[in-house]
CSV table of C-alpha atoms in Angstrom, one decimal:
chain,number,residue,atom,x,y,z
A,1,MET,CA,-26.0,10.8,0.1
A,2,LEU,CA,-27.9,13.4,1.9
A,3,VAL,CA,-30.5,13.0,-0.4
A,4,HIS,CA,-31.4,9.4,0.2
A,5,VAL,CA,-31.1,10.1,3.7
A,6,ASN,CA,-33.3,12.8,4.1
A,7,ASN,CA,-35.2,10.6,1.3
A,8,CYS,CA,-36.2,8.1,3.8
A,9,LEU,CA,-36.5,9.7,7.4
A,10,LEU,CA,-39.4,11.6,4.5
A,11,LEU,CA,-41.3,7.9,3.7
A,12,TRP,CA,-40.3,6.7,7.7
A,13,TYR,CA,-42.2,10.9,9.0
A,14,LEU,CA,-45.5,9.5,7.5
A,15,CYS,CA,-45.7,6.1,7.8
A,16,ILE,CA,-45.3,6.9,11.2
A,17,VAL,CA,-48.4,10.5,11.3
A,18,PHE,CA,-50.2,7.9,9.8
A,19,MET,CA,-50.7,4.7,11.6
A,20,THR,CA,-50.6,7.0,14.6
A,21,PHE,CA,-53.5,8.5,13.7
A,22,GLY,CA,-55.1,5.5,11.9
A,23,ILE,CA,-54.6,3.2,15.4
A,24,ARG,CA,-55.7,6.7,16.9
A,25,VAL,CA,-58.7,6.6,14.4
A,26,ASP,CA,-59.5,3.4,13.8
A,27,ASP,CA,-58.8,1.6,18.3
A,28,PHE,CA,-59.6,4.6,20.0
A,29,GLN,CA,-62.5,6.8,18.3
A,30,GLY,CA,-64.7,3.5,16.7
A,31,GLY,CA,-63.6,5.0,13.2
A,32,GLN,CA,-64.4,8.6,13.9
A,33,VAL,CA,-62.5,11.4,13.4
A,34,THR,CA,-61.9,14.4,15.6
A,35,GLY,CA,-62.1,18.5,15.3
A,36,THR,CA,-58.3,17.2,16.8
A,37,ASP,CA,-57.6,15.2,14.8
A,38,VAL,CA,-58.1,17.3,11.8
A,39,LEU,CA,-56.0,20.1,12.7
A,40,ASP,CA,-52.6,17.6,14.5
A,41,ILE,CA,-53.0,16.5,10.2
A,42,VAL,CA,-52.7,19.4,9.4
A,43,GLY,CA,-50.5,20.7,11.9
A,44,SER,CA,-48.3,17.4,10.3
A,45,MET,CA,-49.1,18.1,6.9
A,46,VAL,CA,-47.2,22.4,7.6
A,47,VAL,CA,-44.4,19.8,8.7
A,48,PHE,CA,-44.7,17.7,6.0
A,49,ALA,CA,-44.9,20.7,3.3
A,50,ALA,CA,-42.5,22.3,4.5
A,51,TRP,CA,-39.5,19.5,4.3
A,52,LEU,CA,-41.1,18.8,0.9
A,53,ALA,CA,-39.7,22.0,0.7
A,54,GLY,CA,-36.6,21.5,2.1
A,55,THR,CA,-36.2,18.1,-0.3
A,56,VAL,CA,-36.5,19.9,-3.3
A,57,TRP,CA,-34.0,22.8,-2.1
A,58,LEU,CA,-31.1,20.1,-0.4
A,59,THR,CA,-32.0,18.5,-4.3
A,60,ARG,CA,-30.6,21.6,-5.9
A,61,TRP,CA,-27.8,21.7,-3.5
A,62,ALA,CA,-26.3,18.3,-4.4
A,63,ALA,CA,-27.0,18.8,-8.0
A,64,ARG,CA,-25.1,22.1,-8.4
A,65,PRO,CA,-22.2,22.9,-10.3
A,66,PRO,CA,-18.4,21.8,-8.7
A,67,THR,CA,-17.5,25.4,-6.7
A,68,PRO,CA,-14.5,27.5,-7.7
A,69,GLN,CA,-12.6,26.4,-5.4
A,70,ALA,CA,-13.7,23.1,-6.8
A,71,GLN,CA,-12.5,24.4,-10.6
A,72,LEU,CA,-9.4,25.5,-8.8
A,73,ARG,CA,-7.8,22.1,-8.3
A,74,GLN,CA,-9.4,20.7,-10.5
A,75,TRP,CA,-8.3,23.2,-13.5
A,76,ARG,CA,-4.8,23.0,-11.6
A,77,GLN,CA,-4.6,18.9,-11.4
A,78,ASP,CA,-4.3,19.0,-14.7
A,79,LEU,CA,-2.7,22.2,-15.4
A,80,THR,CA,0.2,19.1,-13.6
A,81,ALA,CA,-0.4,17.1,-15.8
A,82,LEU,CA,0.1,18.4,-19.5
A,83,ALA,CA,3.1,20.1,-18.0
A,84,ASN,CA,4.4,16.3,-17.3
A,85,GLY,CA,3.5,15.0,-20.7
A,86,PHE,CA,0.0,13.7,-19.5
A,87,GLU,CA,-2.9,15.2,-20.9
A,88,PRO,CA,-6.5,14.6,-19.0
A,89,ARG,CA,-8.8,11.4,-20.1
A,90,PRO,CA,-11.5,10.3,-18.1
A,91,ARG,CA,-13.3,7.6,-19.4
A,92,SER,CA,-16.8,7.0,-17.5
A,93,ILE,CA,-16.1,2.6,-18.7
A,94,ALA,CA,-12.4,1.8,-18.5
A,95,GLN,CA,-11.3,0.0,-20.8
A,96,PHE,CA,-8.6,-3.0,-19.2
A,97,SER,CA,-8.9,-6.0,-17.4
A,98,SER,CA,-7.4,-6.6,-13.5
A,99,PHE,CA,-7.9,-7.6,-10.6
A,100,LEU,CA,-9.8,-4.0,-10.0
A,101,GLY,CA,-13.5,-5.2,-12.2
A,102,ALA,CA,-13.2,-9.1,-11.9
A,103,ASP,CA,-16.7,-8.6,-10.1
A,104,GLY,CA,-17.4,-8.1,-13.4
A,105,ARG,CA,-19.1,-4.4,-12.4
A,106,PRO,CA,-18.0,-1.0,-14.9
A,107,MET,CA,-15.5,1.1,-13.1
A,108,GLU,CA,-15.4,5.3,-14.0
A,109,GLN,CA,-12.0,6.4,-14.6
A,110,PHE,CA,-11.6,10.1,-13.2
A,111,PRO,CA,-9.5,11.3,-13.2
A,112,ARG,CA,-8.0,10.3,-15.3
A,113,PHE,CA,-4.6,11.1,-16.9
A,114,GLU,CA,-1.8,9.2,-20.0
A,115,ALA,CA,0.6,9.4,-22.3
A,116,PRO,CA,2.1,6.9,-24.9
A,117,GLY,CA,2.3,3.2,-23.0
A,118,ILE,CA,0.9,4.6,-18.7
A,119,GLU,CA,-2.6,6.0,-17.4
A,120,PHE,CA,-2.9,6.9,-14.6
A,121,GLY,CA,-6.1,7.9,-12.5
A,122,ASN,CA,-9.0,6.9,-9.8
A,123,LEU,CA,-11.1,4.1,-10.5
A,124,THR,CA,-14.9,4.3,-9.2
A,125,PRO,CA,-17.0,0.9,-9.5
A,126,TYR,CA,-20.8,1.9,-10.0
A,127,GLY,CA,-22.8,-0.4,-7.5
A,128,PRO,CA,-23.3,0.4,-4.0
A,129,ARG,CA,-20.4,0.4,-1.6
A,130,ALA,CA,-18.0,1.2,-4.2
A,131,GLY,CA,-14.4,2.5,-2.5
A,132,GLU,CA,-11.7,4.2,-4.9
A,133,TRP,CA,-9.1,3.1,-6.5
A,134,ARG,CA,-5.8,4.5,-7.6
A,135,TYR,CA,-3.9,3.5,-9.4
A,136,LEU,CA,-1.4,3.5,-12.8
A,137,ARG,CA,-1.0,1.0,-15.5
A,138,VAL,CA,2.3,0.7,-17.5
A,139,ALA,CA,2.2,-1.0,-21.0
A,140,LEU,CA,4.8,-4.0,-21.2
A,141,PRO,CA,7.1,-4.6,-24.8
A,142,ALA,CA,6.2,-8.3,-23.9
A,143,PRO,CA,3.2,-10.5,-22.1
A,144,LEU,CA,4.3,-11.9,-18.5
A,145,PRO,CA,3.2,-14.7,-16.4
A,146,HIS,CA,0.0,-13.1,-14.5
A,147,LEU,CA,1.8,-12.2,-11.0
A,148,VAL,CA,-0.1,-10.6,-8.3
A,149,LEU,CA,1.8,-9.1,-5.0
A,150,ASP,CA,-0.9,-8.3,-2.4
A,151,ALA,CA,0.8,-5.7,-0.3
A,152,THR,CA,0.4,-6.6,3.4
A,153,ALA,CA,0.6,-2.6,4.0
A,154,ASN,CA,-2.8,-1.5,2.9
A,155,ASP,CA,-4.1,-4.7,4.2
A,156,GLY,CA,-7.2,-4.3,7.2
A,157,LEU,CA,-8.1,-7.5,9.0
A,158,THR,CA,-8.5,-9.7,5.2
A,159,SER,CA,-6.7,-9.1,2.2
A,160,ASP,CA,-7.4,-5.9,0.5
A,161,LEU,CA,-7.7,-7.3,-3.4
A,162,PRO,CA,-10.9,-7.8,-5.3
A,163,GLU,CA,-10.3,-11.7,-6.0
A,164,GLY,CA,-10.3,-14.2,-3.0
A,165,ILE,CA,-6.7,-16.5,-4.9
A,166,GLU,CA,-6.4,-20.4,-4.4
A,167,ARG,CA,-3.5,-20.1,-1.4
A,168,GLN,CA,-1.6,-23.3,-3.3
A,169,GLN,CA,0.0,-20.4,-5.5
A,170,ARG,CA,1.1,-18.1,-3.3
A,171,LEU,CA,4.9,-18.4,-3.8
A,172,SER,CA,7.1,-17.8,-1.0
A,173,VAL,CA,10.3,-15.4,-2.4
A,174,GLY,CA,12.4,-15.8,1.3
A,175,GLY,CA,14.1,-12.6,3.5
A,176,GLU,CA,11.7,-9.5,4.3
A,177,PHE,CA,10.4,-9.1,0.7
A,178,ASP,CA,7.1,-12.1,2.5
A,179,ASN,CA,7.1,-9.4,5.2
A,180,TRP,CA,5.9,-6.9,2.3
A,181,PHE,CA,3.8,-8.1,-0.3
A,182,ARG,CA,2.0,-12.1,-0.4
A,183,VAL,CA,3.5,-12.7,-4.3
A,184,TYR,CA,0.6,-14.6,-6.5
A,185,SER,CA,2.1,-17.1,-9.2
A,186,PRO,CA,0.4,-19.7,-11.6
A,187,THR,CA,1.4,-23.2,-9.4
A,188,GLU,CA,4.1,-24.6,-13.2
A,189,TYR,CA,5.3,-20.8,-12.8
A,190,GLY,CA,7.0,-20.2,-9.7
A,191,THR,CA,10.2,-19.5,-12.3
A,192,GLU,CA,9.1,-16.5,-13.9
A,193,ALA,CA,8.1,-14.6,-10.7
A,194,LEU,CA,11.7,-15.3,-9.3
A,195,TYR,CA,13.4,-14.4,-12.9
A,196,VAL,CA,10.4,-10.8,-13.0
A,197,LEU,CA,11.5,-10.7,-9.1
A,198,THR,CA,15.2,-10.4,-8.9
A,199,PRO,CA,16.9,-8.8,-6.0
A,200,ASP,CA,17.1,-5.2,-7.3
A,201,VAL,CA,12.9,-5.0,-8.3
A,202,MET,CA,12.1,-6.4,-5.1
A,203,ALA,CA,14.1,-3.6,-2.8
A,204,ASP,CA,12.7,-1.0,-5.0
A,205,LEU,CA,8.5,-2.5,-4.6
A,206,ILE,CA,9.3,-2.4,-1.3
A,207,ASP,CA,11.5,1.5,-1.1
A,208,HIS,CA,9.1,3.1,-3.5
A,209,ALA,CA,5.7,0.9,-4.2
A,210,TRP,CA,5.2,-0.8,-0.9
A,211,GLY,CA,1.2,0.1,-0.1
A,212,PHE,CA,0.3,-1.0,-3.8
A,213,ASN,CA,-0.5,-3.9,-4.7
A,214,VAL,CA,0.7,-4.6,-8.2
A,215,GLU,CA,-0.5,-7.0,-10.6
A,216,ILE,CA,1.1,-8.3,-13.8
A,217,ARG,CA,-1.5,-9.6,-16.1
A,218,ASP,CA,-0.6,-9.9,-20.4
A,219,THR,CA,1.0,-6.8,-21.2
A,220,SER,CA,0.7,-4.9,-18.6
A,221,ILE,CA,1.8,-3.7,-15.3
A,222,ILE,CA,-0.9,-1.8,-13.3
A,223,PHE,CA,-0.2,-0.9,-9.2
A,224,PHE,CA,-2.9,0.4,-7.4
A,225,THR,CA,-4.3,0.4,-4.0
A,226,ARG,CA,-7.4,3.0,-1.7
A,227,PRO,CA,-8.8,5.5,-1.5
A,228,GLY,CA,-8.6,7.1,-4.4
A,229,ALA,CA,-5.4,10.6,-5.1
A,230,ASP,CA,-5.8,13.8,-4.8
A,231,PHE,CA,-3.8,15.2,-8.0
A,232,ALA,CA,-3.8,18.3,-6.5
A,233,ASP,CA,-1.5,17.1,-4.1
A,234,PRO,CA,2.1,17.2,-5.3
A,235,ALA,CA,2.8,13.8,-3.1
A,236,SER,CA,-0.4,12.0,-5.7
A,237,TRP,CA,3.0,12.4,-8.0
A,238,GLN,CA,5.7,12.3,-6.0
A,239,SER,CA,4.6,8.7,-5.7
A,240,PHE,CA,3.8,7.1,-9.1
A,241,GLY,CA,6.8,9.1,-10.3
A,242,ALA,CA,8.6,7.1,-8.0
A,243,ILE,CA,7.5,3.8,-9.3
A,244,LEU,CA,7.4,5.2,-12.9
A,245,THR,CA,11.5,6.1,-12.5
A,246,THR,CA,12.2,3.2,-10.7
A,247,VAL,CA,10.0,-0.2,-10.3
A,248,VAL,CA,8.6,-0.5,-13.9
A,249,PRO,CA,12.0,0.0,-15.6
A,250,ARG,CA,12.9,-2.8,-14.2
A,251,ILE,CA,10.2,-5.0,-14.6
A,252,THR,CA,9.9,-3.7,-18.6
A,253,ALA,CA,13.2,-4.5,-19.7
A,254,LYS,CA,12.3,-8.5,-18.4
A,255,ALA,CA,9.4,-8.4,-20.0
A,256,ALA,CA,10.8,-7.5,-22.8
A,257,ARG,CA,13.9,-10.5,-23.0
A,258,TYR,CA,10.7,-12.9,-22.0
A,259,LEU,CA,10.2,-16.3,-23.5
A,260,ASP,CA,8.0,-18.8,-22.5
A,261,GLU,CA,9.1,-22.3,-23.5
A,262,ARG,CA,6.8,-23.6,-23.2
A,263,VAL,CA,4.7,-22.6,-25.9
A,264,PRO,CA,6.3,-23.3,-29.4
A,265,GLY,CA,8.8,-21.5,-31.2
A,266,GLN,CA,9.9,-19.4,-28.5
A,267,ASP,CA,11.9,-21.9,-27.4
A,268,THR,CA,15.0,-19.6,-28.4
A,269,SER,CA,15.9,-15.8,-28.5
A,270,ARG,CA,13.9,-13.7,-31.3
A,271,LEU,CA,16.7,-12.9,-32.0
A,272,VAL,CA,18.4,-15.8,-33.2
A,273,THR,CA,14.8,-16.8,-34.7
A,274,ARG,CA,15.2,-14.3,-36.6
A,275,ILE,CA,19.0,-14.0,-38.1
A,276,ARG,CA,18.2,-17.8,-38.7
A,277,ALA,CA,14.5,-17.1,-40.5
A,278,GLU,CA,16.7,-13.9,-42.7
A,279,LEU,CA,19.3,-16.9,-43.3
A,280,ASP,CA,16.7,-19.7,-44.6
A,281,ALA,CA,14.8,-17.8,-46.4
A,282,PRO,CA,16.3,-15.2,-47.3
A,283,ASP,CA,14.3,-13.7,-50.0
A,284,VAL,CA,11.0,-13.7,-48.2
A,285,ARG,CA,10.4,-10.7,-45.8
A,286,TYR,CA,10.9,-12.0,-42.0
A,287,VAL,CA,7.0,-11.7,-40.1
A,288,ALA,CA,8.2,-11.6,-35.9
A,289,GLN,CA,5.6,-14.2,-34.1
A,290,GLU,CA,4.0,-12.9,-31.6
A,291,PRO,CA,4.6,-13.7,-27.8
A,292,ARG,CA,2.5,-15.7,-26.1
A,293,ILE,CA,2.2,-17.2,-22.6
A,294,GLY,CA,1.4,-20.4,-22.0
A,295,HIS,CA,-2.4,-21.4,-20.8
A,296,ASP,CA,-1.3,-22.6,-17.7
A,297,GLY,CA,-0.1,-19.1,-16.7
A,298,ARG,CA,-2.0,-16.2,-18.9
A,299,ARG,CA,-4.3,-16.0,-14.8
A,300,LEU,CA,-4.0,-17.6,-11.4
A,301,ALA,CA,-6.9,-19.6,-10.4
A,302,LEU,CA,-9.5,-18.0,-8.5
A,303,ARG,CA,-12.2,-19.2,-6.0
A,304,GLU,CA,-15.1,-18.1,-8.1
A,305,TRP,CA,-17.3,-19.4,-6.0
A,306,ALA,CA,-16.6,-17.6,-2.9
A,307,ASN,CA,-16.2,-14.4,-5.1
A,308,ASN,CA,-20.0,-14.9,-6.7
A,309,ALA,CA,-21.6,-15.5,-3.0
A,310,ARG,CA,-20.2,-12.3,-1.7
A,311,TRP,CA,-20.8,-10.7,-4.1
A,312,GLY,CA,-25.1,-12.5,-3.5
A,313,LEU,CA,-24.7,-11.4,-0.1
A,314,ARG,CA,-23.9,-8.3,-0.5
A,315,ALA,CA,-26.6,-7.5,-3.4
A,316,ALA,CA,-29.2,-9.6,-1.0
A,317,GLY,CA,-28.4,-7.7,1.9
A,318,TRP,CA,-28.8,-4.3,0.0
A,319,LEU,CA,-32.1,-4.7,-1.4
A,320,ALA,CA,-33.7,-5.6,1.7
A,321,LEU,CA,-31.7,-1.8,3.4
A,322,LEU,CA,-33.5,-0.6,0.5
A,323,THR,CA,-36.9,-2.3,0.8
A,324,PHE,CA,-37.2,-1.7,4.2
A,325,LEU,CA,-36.3,1.9,3.8
A,326,TYR,CA,-38.9,3.0,1.5
A,327,VAL,CA,-41.0,0.1,0.5
A,328,VAL,CA,-42.2,-0.6,4.7
A,329,PRO,CA,-42.9,2.6,5.4
A,330,GLY,CA,-44.3,2.6,2.0
A,331,LEU,CA,-46.8,1.0,2.6
A,332,PHE,CA,-46.9,1.1,6.0
A,333,ALA,CA,-48.0,5.4,5.2
A,334,PHE,CA,-50.1,4.7,2.9
A,335,ALA,CA,-52.0,1.7,5.1
A,336,GLY,CA,-51.7,4.5,8.4
A,337,PHE,CA,-54.1,6.6,4.8
A,338,MET,CA,-56.7,4.3,4.2
A,339,SER,CA,-57.4,3.3,7.5
A,340,ILE,CA,-58.0,6.9,8.4
A,341,VAL,CA,-60.2,7.6,5.4
A,342,ASP,CA,-62.1,4.7,5.8
A,343,GLY,CA,-62.7,4.4,8.9
A,344,ARG,CA,-61.5,0.9,9.1
């Protein structure tokens, strides 16, 4: 950020210097360059040269390797992960789908720690104005219908969810829980949401995950919030540990038993289905049917047009800002320089 600000100011400095001298030579001196002008330009170029040397130093400083203190913090968090059975494995691009990547931007995962069926760390989307998220993702034994819990504790003026959800999909579960989380479920799957959000699950969510948004998508449950976590701080590990030992086991058990009766062949339990198949064809090896979710329950309906318009406006604003900061001073600096050289 400092390098960008410095480069922008350097361009504006050249713009002001050349435009000032160009106006003086053209408008007040009839196109004639005097000795005073030469001395002023030389002095300005000395300042420019010193500033340019400082820019080179600043660029090298920004690209320097981590300090020993930063390396020590990274080693501490990696050793903490290993001591708790997690492997430090950062990724340049996230490999799972969620609301966090709904705008199509790839996300860097650093730091990232994983164990069988579990991963957590920080997510940083590539691009301008990208905020860092902390997240925890756990694999479920079977898919559940799409479900989103928007925590009210981490909202500002509006929800912090990256995507807009159609409001008619909001589900009230009653009681104190509605004050802590806004629940969104596909319209035809409200009963399934209540199957997951039993009183014991809601109590654990309020006690241990009140600051996290929650998304159940296919065979994953994802907890996420801002800002990114400092994994050299024990509190970050304790918050994720509390979720893993309370909320996650309850929802995992529900996913293992859930069947979407709207899908043909899933109207009875998996155990009953297997027993019947083995009795009907004892000589045929039984192959369990892959549990699936009906089409209407796989994804919430999103206001994609609003999201696309928002990102379009942001991209246009960012482009306009870059043009103002870099292209405009560059063009005026060149015009001022040519005006001095040509005397026009």
